[in-house]
Short mmCIF file of C-alpha atoms in Angstrom, two decimals:
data_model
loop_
_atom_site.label_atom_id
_atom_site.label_comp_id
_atom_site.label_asym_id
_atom_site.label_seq_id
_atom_site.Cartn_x
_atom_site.Cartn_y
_atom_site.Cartn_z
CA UNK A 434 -2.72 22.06 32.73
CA UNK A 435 -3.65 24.65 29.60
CA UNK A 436 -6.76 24.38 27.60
CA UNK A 437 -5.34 21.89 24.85
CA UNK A 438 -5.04 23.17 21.42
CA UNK A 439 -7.80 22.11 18.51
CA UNK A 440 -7.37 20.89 15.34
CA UNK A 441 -9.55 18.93 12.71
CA UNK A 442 -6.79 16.29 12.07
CA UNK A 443 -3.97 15.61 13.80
CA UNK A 444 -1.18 13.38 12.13
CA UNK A 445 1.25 11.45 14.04
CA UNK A 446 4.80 10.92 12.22
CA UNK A 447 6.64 12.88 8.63
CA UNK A 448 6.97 10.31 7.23
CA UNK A 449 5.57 9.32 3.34
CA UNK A 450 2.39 7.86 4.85
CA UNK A 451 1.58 11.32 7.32
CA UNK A 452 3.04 13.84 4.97
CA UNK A 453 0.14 12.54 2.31
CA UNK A 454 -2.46 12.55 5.12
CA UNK A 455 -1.88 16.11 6.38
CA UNK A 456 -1.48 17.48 2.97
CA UNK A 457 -4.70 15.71 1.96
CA UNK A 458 -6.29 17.14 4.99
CA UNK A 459 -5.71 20.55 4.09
CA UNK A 460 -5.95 20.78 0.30
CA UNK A 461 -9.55 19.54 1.87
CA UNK A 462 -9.72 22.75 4.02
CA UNK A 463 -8.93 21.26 7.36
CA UNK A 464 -7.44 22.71 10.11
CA UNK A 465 -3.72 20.26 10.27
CA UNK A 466 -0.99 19.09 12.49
CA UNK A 467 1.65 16.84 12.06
CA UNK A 468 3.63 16.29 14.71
CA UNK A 469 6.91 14.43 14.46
CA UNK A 470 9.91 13.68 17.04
CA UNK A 471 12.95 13.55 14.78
CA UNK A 472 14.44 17.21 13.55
CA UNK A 473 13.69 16.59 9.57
CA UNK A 474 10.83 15.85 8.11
CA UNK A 475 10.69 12.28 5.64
CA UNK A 476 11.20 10.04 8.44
CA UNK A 477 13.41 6.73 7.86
CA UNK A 478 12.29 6.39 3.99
CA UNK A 479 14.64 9.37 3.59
CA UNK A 480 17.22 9.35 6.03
CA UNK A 481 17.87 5.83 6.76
CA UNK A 482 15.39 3.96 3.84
CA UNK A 483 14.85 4.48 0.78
CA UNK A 484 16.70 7.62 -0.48
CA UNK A 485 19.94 6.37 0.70
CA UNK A 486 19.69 3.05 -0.42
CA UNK A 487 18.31 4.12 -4.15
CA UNK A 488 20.88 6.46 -4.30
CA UNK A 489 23.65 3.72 -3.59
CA UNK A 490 22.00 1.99 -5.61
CA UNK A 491 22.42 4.66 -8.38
CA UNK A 492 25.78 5.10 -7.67
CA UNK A 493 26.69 1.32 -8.21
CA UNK A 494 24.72 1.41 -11.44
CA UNK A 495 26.54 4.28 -12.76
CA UNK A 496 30.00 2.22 -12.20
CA UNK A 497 28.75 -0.97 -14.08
CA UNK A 498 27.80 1.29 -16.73
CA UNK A 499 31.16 2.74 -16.47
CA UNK A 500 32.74 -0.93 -16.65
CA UNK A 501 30.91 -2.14 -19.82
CA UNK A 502 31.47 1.26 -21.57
CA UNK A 503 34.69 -0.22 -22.77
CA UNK A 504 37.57 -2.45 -22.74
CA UNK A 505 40.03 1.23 -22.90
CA UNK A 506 38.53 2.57 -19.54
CA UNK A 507 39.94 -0.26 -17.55
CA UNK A 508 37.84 0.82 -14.34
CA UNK A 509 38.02 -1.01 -11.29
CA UNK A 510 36.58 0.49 -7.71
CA UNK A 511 39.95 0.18 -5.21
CA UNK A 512 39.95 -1.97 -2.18
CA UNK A 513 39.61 0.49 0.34
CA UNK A 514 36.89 2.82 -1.33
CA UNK A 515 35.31 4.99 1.23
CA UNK A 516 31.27 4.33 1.34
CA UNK A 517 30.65 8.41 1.89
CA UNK A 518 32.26 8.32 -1.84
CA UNK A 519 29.47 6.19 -3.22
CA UNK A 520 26.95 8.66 -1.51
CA UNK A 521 28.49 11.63 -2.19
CA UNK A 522 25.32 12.96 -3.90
CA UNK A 523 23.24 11.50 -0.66
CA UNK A 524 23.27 15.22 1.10
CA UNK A 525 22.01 17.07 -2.18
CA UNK A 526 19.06 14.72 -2.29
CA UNK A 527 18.04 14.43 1.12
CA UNK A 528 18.02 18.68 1.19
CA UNK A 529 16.10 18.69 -1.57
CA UNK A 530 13.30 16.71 -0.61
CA UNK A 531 13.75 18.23 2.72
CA UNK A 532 13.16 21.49 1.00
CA UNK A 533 10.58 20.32 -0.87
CA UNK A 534 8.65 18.79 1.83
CA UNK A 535 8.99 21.75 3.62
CA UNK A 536 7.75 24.04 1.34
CA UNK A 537 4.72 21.65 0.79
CA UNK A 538 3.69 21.87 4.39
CA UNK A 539 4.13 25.64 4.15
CA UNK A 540 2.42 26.06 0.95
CA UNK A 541 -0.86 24.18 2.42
CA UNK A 542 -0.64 26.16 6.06
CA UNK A 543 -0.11 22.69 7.94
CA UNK A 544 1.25 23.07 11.45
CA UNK A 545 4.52 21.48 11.40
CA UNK A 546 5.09 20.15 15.73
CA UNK A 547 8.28 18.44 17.02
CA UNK A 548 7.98 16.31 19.82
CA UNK A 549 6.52 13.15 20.97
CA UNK A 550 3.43 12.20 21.01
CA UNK A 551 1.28 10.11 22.79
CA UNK A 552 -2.07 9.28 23.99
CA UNK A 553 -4.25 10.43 26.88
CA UNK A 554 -7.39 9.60 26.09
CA UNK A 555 -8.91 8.26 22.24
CA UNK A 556 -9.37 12.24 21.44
CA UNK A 557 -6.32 13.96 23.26
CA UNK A 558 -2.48 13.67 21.94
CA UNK A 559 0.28 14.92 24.10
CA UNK A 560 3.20 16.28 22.91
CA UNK A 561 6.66 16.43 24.82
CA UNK A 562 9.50 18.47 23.26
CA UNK A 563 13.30 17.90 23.77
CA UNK A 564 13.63 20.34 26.27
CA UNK A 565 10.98 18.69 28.57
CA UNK A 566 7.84 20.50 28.08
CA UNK A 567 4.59 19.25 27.08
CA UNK A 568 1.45 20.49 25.42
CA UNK A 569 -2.07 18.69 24.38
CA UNK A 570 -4.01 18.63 21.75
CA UNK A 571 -7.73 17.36 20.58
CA UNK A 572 -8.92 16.75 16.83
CA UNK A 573 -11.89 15.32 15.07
CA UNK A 574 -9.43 12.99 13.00
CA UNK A 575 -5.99 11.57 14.89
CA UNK A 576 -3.55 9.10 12.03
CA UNK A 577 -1.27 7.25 13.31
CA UNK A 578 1.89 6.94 10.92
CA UNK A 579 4.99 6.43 13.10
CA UNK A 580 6.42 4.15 10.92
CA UNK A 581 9.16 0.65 11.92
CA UNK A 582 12.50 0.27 12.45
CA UNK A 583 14.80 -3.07 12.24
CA UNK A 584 13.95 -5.75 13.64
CA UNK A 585 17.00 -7.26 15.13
CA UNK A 586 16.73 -10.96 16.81
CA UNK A 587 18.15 -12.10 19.94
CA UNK A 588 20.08 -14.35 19.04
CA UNK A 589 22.42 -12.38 16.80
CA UNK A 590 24.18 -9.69 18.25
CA UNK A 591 23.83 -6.62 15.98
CA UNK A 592 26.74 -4.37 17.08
CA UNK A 593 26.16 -1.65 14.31
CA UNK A 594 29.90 -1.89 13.60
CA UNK A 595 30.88 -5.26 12.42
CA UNK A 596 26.98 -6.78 12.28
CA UNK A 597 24.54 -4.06 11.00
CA UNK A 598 21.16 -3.66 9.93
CA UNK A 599 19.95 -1.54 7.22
CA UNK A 600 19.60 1.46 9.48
CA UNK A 601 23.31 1.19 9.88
CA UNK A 602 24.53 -0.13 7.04
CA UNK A 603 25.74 2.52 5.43
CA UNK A 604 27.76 3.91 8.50
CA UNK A 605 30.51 1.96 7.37
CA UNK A 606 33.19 3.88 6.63
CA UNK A 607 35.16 1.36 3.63
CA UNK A 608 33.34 -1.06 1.10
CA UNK A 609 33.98 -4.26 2.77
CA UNK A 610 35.82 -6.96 0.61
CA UNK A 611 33.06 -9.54 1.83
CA UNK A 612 29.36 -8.89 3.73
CA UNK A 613 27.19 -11.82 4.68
CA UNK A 614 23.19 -10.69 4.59
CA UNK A 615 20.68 -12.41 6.51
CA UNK A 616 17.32 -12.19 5.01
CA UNK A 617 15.61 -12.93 1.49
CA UNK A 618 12.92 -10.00 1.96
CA UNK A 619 13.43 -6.98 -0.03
CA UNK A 620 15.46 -4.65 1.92
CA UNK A 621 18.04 -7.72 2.17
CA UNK A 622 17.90 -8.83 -1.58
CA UNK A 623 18.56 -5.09 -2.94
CA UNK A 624 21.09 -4.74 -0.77
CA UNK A 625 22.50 -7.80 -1.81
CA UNK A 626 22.11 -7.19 -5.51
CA UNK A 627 23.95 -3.48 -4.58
CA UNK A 628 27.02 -4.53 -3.01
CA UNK A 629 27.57 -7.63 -5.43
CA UNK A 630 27.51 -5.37 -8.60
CA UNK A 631 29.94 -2.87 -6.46
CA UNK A 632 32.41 -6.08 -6.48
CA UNK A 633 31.49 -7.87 -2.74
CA UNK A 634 31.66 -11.08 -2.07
CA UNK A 635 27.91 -11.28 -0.92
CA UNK A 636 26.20 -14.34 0.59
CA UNK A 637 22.84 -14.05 1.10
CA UNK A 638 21.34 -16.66 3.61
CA UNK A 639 17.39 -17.29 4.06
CA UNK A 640 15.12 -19.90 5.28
CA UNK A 641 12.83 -19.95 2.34
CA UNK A 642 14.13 -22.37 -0.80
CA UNK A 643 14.44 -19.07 -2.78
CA UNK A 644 13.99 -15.60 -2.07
CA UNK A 645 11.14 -12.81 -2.35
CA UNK A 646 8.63 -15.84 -1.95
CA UNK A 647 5.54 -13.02 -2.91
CA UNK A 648 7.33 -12.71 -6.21
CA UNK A 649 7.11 -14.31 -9.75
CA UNK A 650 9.27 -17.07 -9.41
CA UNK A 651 10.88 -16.58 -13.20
CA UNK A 652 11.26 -13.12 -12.12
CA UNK A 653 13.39 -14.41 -8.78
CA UNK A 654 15.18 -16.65 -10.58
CA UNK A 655 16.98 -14.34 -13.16
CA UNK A 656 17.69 -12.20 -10.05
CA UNK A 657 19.50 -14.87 -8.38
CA UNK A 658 21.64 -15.81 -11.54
CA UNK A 659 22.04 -12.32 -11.58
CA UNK A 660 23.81 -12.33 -7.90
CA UNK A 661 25.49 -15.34 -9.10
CA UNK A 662 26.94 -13.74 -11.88
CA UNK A 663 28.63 -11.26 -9.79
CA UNK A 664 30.56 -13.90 -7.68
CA UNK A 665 27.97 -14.17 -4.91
CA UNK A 666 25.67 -17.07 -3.48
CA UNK A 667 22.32 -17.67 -2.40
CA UNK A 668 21.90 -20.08 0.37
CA UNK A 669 18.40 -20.96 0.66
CA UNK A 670 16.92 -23.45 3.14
CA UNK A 671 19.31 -22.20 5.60
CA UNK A 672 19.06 -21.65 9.40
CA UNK A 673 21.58 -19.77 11.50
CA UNK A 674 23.15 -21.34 14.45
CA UNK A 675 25.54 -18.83 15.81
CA UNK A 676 27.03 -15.56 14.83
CA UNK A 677 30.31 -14.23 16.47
CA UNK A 678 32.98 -11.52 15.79
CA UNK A 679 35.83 -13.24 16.13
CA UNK A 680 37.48 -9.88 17.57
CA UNK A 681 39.96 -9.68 14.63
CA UNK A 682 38.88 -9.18 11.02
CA UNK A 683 35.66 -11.37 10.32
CA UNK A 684 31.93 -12.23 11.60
CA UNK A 685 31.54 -15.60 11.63
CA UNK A 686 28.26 -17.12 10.35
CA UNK A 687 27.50 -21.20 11.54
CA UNK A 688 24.68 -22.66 10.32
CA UNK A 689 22.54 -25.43 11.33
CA UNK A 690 23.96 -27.89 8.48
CA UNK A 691 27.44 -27.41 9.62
CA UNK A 692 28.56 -24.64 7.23
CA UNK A 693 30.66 -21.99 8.04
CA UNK A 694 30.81 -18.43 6.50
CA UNK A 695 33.18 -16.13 6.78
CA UNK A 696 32.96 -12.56 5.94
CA UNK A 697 33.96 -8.59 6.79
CA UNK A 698 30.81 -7.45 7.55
CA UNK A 699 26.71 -8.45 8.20
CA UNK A 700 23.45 -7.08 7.52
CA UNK A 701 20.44 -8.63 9.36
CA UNK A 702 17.78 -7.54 7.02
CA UNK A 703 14.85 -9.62 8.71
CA UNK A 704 12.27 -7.54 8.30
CA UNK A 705 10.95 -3.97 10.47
CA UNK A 706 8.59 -3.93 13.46
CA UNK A 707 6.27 -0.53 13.96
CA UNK A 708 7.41 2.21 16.11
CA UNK A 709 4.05 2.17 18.44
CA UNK A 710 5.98 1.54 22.40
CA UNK A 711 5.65 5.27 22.89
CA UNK A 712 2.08 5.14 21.97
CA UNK A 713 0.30 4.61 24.69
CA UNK A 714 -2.28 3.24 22.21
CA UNK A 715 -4.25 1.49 25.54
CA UNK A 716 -5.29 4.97 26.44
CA UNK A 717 -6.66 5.52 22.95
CA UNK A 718 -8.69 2.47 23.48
CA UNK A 719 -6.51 0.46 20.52
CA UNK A 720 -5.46 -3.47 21.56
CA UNK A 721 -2.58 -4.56 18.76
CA UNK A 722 -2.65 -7.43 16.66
CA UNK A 723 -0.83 -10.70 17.56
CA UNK A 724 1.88 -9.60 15.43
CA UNK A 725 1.88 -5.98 17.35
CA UNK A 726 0.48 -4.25 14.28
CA UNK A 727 -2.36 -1.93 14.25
CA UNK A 728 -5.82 -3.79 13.01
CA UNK A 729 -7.66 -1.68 10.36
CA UNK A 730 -10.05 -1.89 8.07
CA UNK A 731 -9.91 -1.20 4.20
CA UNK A 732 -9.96 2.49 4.86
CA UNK A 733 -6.70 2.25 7.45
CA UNK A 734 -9.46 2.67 10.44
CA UNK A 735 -9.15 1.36 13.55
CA UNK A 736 -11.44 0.13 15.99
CA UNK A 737 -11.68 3.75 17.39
CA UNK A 738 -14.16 5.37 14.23
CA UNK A 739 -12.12 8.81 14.38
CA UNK A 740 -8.51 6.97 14.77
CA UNK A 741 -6.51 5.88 11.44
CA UNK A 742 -2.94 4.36 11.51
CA UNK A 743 -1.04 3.81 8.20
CA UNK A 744 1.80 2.99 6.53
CA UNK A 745 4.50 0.08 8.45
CA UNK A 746 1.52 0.74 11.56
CA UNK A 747 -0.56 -1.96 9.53
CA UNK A 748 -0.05 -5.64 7.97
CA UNK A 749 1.04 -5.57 4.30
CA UNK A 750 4.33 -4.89 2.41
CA UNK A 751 6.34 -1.63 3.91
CA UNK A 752 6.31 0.45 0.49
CA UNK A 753 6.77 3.91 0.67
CA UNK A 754 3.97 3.94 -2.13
CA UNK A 755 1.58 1.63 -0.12
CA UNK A 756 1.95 4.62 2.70
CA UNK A 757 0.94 7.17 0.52
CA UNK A 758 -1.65 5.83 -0.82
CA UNK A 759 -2.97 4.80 2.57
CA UNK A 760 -2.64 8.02 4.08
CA UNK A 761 -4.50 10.06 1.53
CA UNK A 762 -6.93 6.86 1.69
CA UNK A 763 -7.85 7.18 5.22
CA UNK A 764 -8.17 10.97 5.12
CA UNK A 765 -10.30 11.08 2.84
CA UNK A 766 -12.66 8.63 4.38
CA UNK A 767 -12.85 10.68 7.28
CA UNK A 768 -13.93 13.40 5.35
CA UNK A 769 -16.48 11.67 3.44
CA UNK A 770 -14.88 12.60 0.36
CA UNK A 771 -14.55 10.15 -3.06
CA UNK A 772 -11.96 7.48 -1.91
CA UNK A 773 -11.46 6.14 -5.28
CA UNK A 774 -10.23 2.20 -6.27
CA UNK A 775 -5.72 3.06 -6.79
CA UNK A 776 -5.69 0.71 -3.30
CA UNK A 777 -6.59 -2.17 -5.61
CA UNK A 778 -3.94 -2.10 -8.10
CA UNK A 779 -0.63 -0.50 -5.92
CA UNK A 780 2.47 -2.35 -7.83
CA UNK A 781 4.92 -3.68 -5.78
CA UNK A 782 8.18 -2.19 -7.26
CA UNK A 783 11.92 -3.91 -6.18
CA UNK A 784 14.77 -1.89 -6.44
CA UNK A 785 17.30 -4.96 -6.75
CA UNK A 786 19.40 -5.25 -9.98
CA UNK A 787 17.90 -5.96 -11.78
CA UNK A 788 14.61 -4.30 -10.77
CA UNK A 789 11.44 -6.18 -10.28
CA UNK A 790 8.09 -4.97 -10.47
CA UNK A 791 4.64 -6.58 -10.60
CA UNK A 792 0.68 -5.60 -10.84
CA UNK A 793 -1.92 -8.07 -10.44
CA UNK A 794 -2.15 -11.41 -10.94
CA UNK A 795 1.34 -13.65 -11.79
CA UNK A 796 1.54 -16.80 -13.34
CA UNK A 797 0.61 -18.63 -10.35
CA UNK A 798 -1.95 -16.82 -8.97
CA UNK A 799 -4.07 -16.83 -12.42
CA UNK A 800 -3.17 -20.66 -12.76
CA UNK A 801 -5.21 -20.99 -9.05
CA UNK A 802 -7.85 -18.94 -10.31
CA UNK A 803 -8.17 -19.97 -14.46
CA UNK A 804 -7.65 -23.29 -16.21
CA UNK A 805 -5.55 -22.48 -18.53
CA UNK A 806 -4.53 -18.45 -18.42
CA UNK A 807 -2.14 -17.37 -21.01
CA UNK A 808 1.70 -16.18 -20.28
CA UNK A 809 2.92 -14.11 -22.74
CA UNK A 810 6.65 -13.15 -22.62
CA UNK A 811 9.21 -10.80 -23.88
CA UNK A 812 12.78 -11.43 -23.38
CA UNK A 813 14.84 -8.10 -23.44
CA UNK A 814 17.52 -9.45 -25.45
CA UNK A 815 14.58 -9.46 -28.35
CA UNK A 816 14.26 -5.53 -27.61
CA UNK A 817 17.05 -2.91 -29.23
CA UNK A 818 16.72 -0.93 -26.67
CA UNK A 819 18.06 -3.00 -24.25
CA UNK A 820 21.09 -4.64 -26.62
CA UNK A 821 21.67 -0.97 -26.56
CA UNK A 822 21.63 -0.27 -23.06
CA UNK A 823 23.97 -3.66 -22.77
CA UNK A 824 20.71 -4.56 -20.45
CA UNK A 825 19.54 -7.31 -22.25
CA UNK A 826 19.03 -9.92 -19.48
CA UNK A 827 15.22 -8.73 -18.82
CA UNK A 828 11.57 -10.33 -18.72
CA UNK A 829 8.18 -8.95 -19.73
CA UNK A 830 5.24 -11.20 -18.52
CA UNK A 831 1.99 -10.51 -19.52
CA UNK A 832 -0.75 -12.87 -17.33
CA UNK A 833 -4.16 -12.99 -19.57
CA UNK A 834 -7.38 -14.91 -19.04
CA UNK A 835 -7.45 -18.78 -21.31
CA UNK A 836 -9.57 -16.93 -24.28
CA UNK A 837 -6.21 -14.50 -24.57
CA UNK A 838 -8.77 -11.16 -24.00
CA UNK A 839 -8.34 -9.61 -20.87
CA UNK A 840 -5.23 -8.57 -19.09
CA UNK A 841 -4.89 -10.17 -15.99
CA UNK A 842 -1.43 -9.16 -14.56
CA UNK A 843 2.12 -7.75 -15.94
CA UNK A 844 5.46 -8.97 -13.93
CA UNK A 845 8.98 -7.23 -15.17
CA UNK A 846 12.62 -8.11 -14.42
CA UNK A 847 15.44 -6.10 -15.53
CA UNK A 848 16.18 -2.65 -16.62
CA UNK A 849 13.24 0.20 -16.01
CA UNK A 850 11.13 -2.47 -14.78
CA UNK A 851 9.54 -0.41 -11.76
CA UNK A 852 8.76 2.28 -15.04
CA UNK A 853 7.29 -0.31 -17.54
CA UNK A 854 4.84 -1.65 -14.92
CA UNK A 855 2.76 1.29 -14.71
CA UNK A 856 1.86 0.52 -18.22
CA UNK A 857 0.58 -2.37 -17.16
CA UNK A 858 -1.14 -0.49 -14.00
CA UNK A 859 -3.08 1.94 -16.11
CA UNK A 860 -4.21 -0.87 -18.75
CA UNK A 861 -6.03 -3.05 -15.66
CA UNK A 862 -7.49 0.06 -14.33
CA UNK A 863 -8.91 0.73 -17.86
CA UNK A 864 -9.23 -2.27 -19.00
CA UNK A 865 -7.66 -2.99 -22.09
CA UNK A 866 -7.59 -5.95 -23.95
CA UNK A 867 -4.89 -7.58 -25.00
CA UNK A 868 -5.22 -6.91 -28.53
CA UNK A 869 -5.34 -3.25 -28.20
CA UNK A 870 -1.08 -2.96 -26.90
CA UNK A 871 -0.75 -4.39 -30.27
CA UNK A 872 -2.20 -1.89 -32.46
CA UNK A 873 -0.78 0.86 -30.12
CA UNK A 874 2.59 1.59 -32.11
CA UNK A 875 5.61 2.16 -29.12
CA UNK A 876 8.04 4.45 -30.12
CA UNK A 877 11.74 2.48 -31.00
CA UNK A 878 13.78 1.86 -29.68
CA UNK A 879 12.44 1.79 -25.95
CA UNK A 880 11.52 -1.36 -23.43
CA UNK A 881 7.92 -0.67 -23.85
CA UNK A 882 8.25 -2.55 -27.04
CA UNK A 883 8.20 -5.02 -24.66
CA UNK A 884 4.36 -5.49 -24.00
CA UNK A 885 3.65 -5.65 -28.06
CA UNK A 886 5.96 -8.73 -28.02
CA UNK A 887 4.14 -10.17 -24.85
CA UNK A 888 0.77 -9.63 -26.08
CA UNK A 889 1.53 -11.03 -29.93
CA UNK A 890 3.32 -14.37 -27.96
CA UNK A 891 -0.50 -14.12 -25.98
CA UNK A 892 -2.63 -14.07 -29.61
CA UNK A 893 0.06 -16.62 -31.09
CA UNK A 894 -1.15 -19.07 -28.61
CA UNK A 895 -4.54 -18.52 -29.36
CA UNK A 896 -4.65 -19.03 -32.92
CA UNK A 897 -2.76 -22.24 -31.83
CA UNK A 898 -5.33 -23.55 -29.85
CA UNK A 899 -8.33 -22.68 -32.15
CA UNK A 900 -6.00 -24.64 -35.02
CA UNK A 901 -5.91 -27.99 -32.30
CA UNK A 902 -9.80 -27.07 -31.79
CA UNK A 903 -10.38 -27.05 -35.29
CA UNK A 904 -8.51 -30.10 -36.11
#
């Protein structure tokens, strides 16, 4: 066996979560290698994730817009509408961020390895190419960011034809007429919202009473009316007792209360589970949570001091800005460099339609922490800019402590709600009362109008409370 080659930080997986470790690595001066087993570099948030699905998603909003331009267009999408038509923009944007990526790596003299890895001891990575041979290597720093795939359960029998899951969801070659999707987690609700506004009968079928249970519950609820709106259903509560394909045109969905659903196609969207079988993470000394996730600690390190893993690797919502984050985060800390406190206040951004997006605390959070914290709202239909847009079913929350002075959280539904948020973000990190958004003057019309509105509903309800004091 050769002398294995060194490095000062070896990265495991191209994904969002690795490409921000090794590029952290060497802006720092490091020695890098990222090693990764598929051909392009991105992993599954751009080939099979979140490019594809955003750009669907683009393409869907682009037709509604299309729709409510006016009554003279009569548009209408035709029955047998090829899906490669709705993405026909996909293969421009995946080269360009595969261009881009690559040019990043270049630009910052990483070493860029194709194989698969796995351990041999906590210090040594082996590396096994396509055509069979193998080569080790030892660094000072190993992440692990290999990132999930579906998870698909036994007892539905994902066929990746007529029952898919979001990796193959968009193999289908027509828009179906009808699509049944199992799951109220995010991947399944924005899929959901997607093919409803594209004019599919969607039923969406979870366990929980309503869906995105982490989420503002307002917020959730205008997104299901939303669905509804569209022709589709939400049937919450729900257990599944049997799927078939009934060999001829439809899956057919039984659940436990007797009802039957019928539809073209299914997505089982029940969540991902982390790509670490080809591991060998016993021979790096690393024993895997109960729910086969990698334990860390607030810096994404494991048990092993030198050994990070990031990204879908470790408990906590799979966002592609989560990953980032946590792979610059854990690179740094190996380096002993200035970690910094963006960990603390990472928004959690839902590409549904509408969008949701939220930072901090929500309602019911503050109301378990606070007596009586202050909700200030903003309906969109009160903004121009959205009666403009014809988006004017939208939400602003603003979350504030009871004396109506410090910003606690910010929730959004509806148009540009993943953008407004980061308002919200910056004015926690800073923070700035609640006062201050209303002597800031927002230019008009635009939806950041919004958080004046919000915070003037917030000082309304002060002065109210002072005048029941005072009287």
């Amino acid at each position: 066996m050769s002398i294995p080659t060194t490095y000062d930080i070896i990265v495991i997986g191209a994904g969002p979560a690795g490409q921000k470790a090794a590029v952290q690595g060497a802006k720092a001066g490091k020695r890098v290698a990222l090693i990764e087993r598929e051909r392009g570099i991105g992993g599954s948030c751009v080939y099979r994730g979140t490019i594809p699905s955003k750009t669907l998603r683009e393409s869907a909003l682009h037709l509604d817009r299309l729709k409510r331009a006016g009554e003279a267009l009569q548009f209408n999408l035709k029955p047998d509408t090829q899906i490669s038509t709705l993405l026909s923009r996909l293969e421009q944007v995946v080269q360009a961020h595969d261009s881009f990526m690559s040019k990043q790596l270049r630009r910052n003299g990483i070493a860029l390895l194709h194989g698969r890895a796995r351990f041999v001891n906590p210090r040594t990575i082996e590396m096994q190419t396509v055509d069979g041979a193998s080569q080790q290597f030892t660094a000072d720093t190993i992440v692990v960011a290999t990132g999930s795939r579906p998870r698909n359960p036994n007892d539905i029998p994902v066929d990746h034809e007529h029952i898919l899951d979001s990796d193959s969801l968009l193999s289908m070659l027509y828009l179906p007429q009808s699509l049944t999707v199992v799951g109220g987690g995010v991947i399944g609700c924005e899929y959901a919202s997607i093919f409803a506004l594209l004019g599919v009968e969607v039923t969406l079928v979870d366990r929980a009473p309503y869906p995105l249970q982490f989420m503002d519950k307002e917020l959730v609820d205008q997104f299901v009316r939303g669905l509804e709106n569209h022709g589709s259903h939400y049937f919450g509560e729900s257990q599944i007792a049997d799927v078939r394909w009934d060999g001829v045109t439809h899956v057919v969905t039984t659940l436990k209360n007797g009802t039957i659903i019928k539809s073209e196609k299914m997505l089982v969207a029940l969540g991902r589970q982390a790509n670490i079988e080809d591991l060998d993470l016993e021979a790096a000394g690393i024993t895997l949570s109960d729910n086969r996730l990698i334990p860390v600690n607030q810096y994404c390190q494991t048990t092993m001091e030198h050994i990070y893993a990031v990204g879908d690797m470790v408990s906590g919502p799979a966002l592609a800005s989560k990953a980032m984050e946590q792979g610059r985060r854990a690179v740094r800390h190996a380096l002993n460099l200035p970690i910094g406190d963006a960990a603390s206040t990472i928004p959690l951004g839902i590409y549904t339609i509408p969008e949701m997006a939220s930072i901090g605390l929500d309602e019911m959070g503050a109301r378990e922490r606070y007596r009586d914290p202050l909700v200030g709202r903003a309906k969109f239909e009160e903004i121009a800019r959205a009666q403009i847009s014809g988006g004017g079913q939208g939400l602003l929350k603003m979350i504030a402590d009871p004396a109506g002075e410090r910003l606690l959280g910010v929730q959004v539904v509806g148009d540009s709600a993943t953008e407004l948020v980061h308002i919200g973000q910056l004015a926690l990190q800073s923070g700035t009362t609640i006062e201050s958004f209303i002597d800031n003057v927002f230019n008009f019309p635009t939806y950041a109008e919004a958080y004046r509105i919000a915070a003037l509903d917030i000082l309304g309800q002060v002065a109210k409370r002072q005048a029941a004091k005072a009287a």
